XYZ file of C-alpha atoms in Angstrom:
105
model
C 44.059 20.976 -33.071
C 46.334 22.523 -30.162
C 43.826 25.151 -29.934
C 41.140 23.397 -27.801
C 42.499 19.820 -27.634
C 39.452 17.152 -28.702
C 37.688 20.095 -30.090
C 37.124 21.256 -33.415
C 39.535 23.280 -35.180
C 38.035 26.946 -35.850
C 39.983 26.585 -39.641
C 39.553 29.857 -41.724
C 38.266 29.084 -44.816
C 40.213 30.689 -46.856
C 44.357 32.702 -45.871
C 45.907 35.453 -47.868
C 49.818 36.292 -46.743
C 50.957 39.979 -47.285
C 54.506 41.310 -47.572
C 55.211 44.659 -46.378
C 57.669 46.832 -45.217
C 55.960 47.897 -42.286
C 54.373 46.138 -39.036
C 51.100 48.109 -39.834
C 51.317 46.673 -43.556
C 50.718 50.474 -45.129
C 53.434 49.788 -47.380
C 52.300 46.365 -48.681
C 55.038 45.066 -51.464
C 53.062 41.629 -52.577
C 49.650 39.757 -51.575
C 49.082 36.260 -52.250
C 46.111 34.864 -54.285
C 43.660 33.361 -51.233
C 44.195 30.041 -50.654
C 41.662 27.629 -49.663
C 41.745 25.928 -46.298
C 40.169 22.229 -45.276
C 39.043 22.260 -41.430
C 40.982 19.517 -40.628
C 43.844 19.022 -37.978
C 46.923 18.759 -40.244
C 49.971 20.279 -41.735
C 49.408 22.203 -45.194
C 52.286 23.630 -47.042
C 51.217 26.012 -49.628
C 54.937 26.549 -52.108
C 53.891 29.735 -53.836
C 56.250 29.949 -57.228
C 59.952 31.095 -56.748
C 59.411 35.365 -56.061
C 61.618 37.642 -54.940
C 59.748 39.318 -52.389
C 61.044 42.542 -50.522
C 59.811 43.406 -47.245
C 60.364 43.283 -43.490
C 56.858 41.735 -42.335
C 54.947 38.338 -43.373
C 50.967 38.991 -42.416
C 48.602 36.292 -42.715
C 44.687 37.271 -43.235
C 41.972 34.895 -42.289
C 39.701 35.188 -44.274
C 35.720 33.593 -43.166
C 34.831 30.924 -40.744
C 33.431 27.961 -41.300
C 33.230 26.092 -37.284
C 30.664 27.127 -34.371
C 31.403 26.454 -31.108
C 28.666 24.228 -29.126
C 28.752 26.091 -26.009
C 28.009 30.239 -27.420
C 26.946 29.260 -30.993
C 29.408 31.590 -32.128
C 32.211 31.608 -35.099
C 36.065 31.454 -33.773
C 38.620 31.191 -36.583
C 42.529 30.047 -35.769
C 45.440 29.162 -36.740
C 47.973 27.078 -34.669
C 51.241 27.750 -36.237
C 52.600 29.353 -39.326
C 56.086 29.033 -40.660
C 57.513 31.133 -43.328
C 60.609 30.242 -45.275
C 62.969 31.546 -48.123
C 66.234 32.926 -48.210
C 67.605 36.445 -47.076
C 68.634 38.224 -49.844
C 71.547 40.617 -49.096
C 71.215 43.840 -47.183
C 72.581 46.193 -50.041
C 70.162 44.402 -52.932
C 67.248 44.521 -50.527
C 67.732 48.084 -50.051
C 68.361 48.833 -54.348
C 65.112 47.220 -54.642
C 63.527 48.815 -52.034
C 64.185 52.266 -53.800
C 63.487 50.601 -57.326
C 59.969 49.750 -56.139
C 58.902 53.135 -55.171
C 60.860 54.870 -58.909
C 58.397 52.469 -60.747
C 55.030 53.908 -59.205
């Protein structure tokens, strides 16, 4: 991992990603099912099914640890990179269905 290069990973065992229109995720639009997590150093893709998803921020929760560290015999969890991709959908849809979510609670 690029974390601590020869050293182990610090994997979570388990990531949830959250939608939401906010940075402090208060108005949360979708939350994944939590996805399982090897400790390994490689690439996973996770390819959730097609959604239309409306929000402004992608969080992603850690969720456990599963790796001690020699030294302090303590947990760390990490992540080196995350990518997110899909496709914009258009300003004035984005903003219909921002409205139409809050008329259906």
């Amino acid at each position: 991992c690029g974390y601590q290069p020869s050293h182990p990973c610090y994997a979570p065992r388990k990531f949830r990603i959250v939608v939401s229109l906010d940075v402090q995720a208060v108005h949360v639009t979708w939350t994944s099912p939590e996805l399982g997590v090897l400790n390994v150093n490689d690439v996973f893709c996770y390819q959730l099914a097609p959604l239309l998803v409306v929000g402004a921020y992608v969080h992603v929760h850690l969720v456990g640890r599963q790796q001690v560290q020699e030294s302090d015999n303590l947990y760390y969890v990490c992540m080196q990179t995350v990518a997110v991709t899909g496709i914009k959908v258009e300003p004035a849809l984005a903003e219909y269905l921002r409205h139409a979510s809050d008329w259906a609670r």
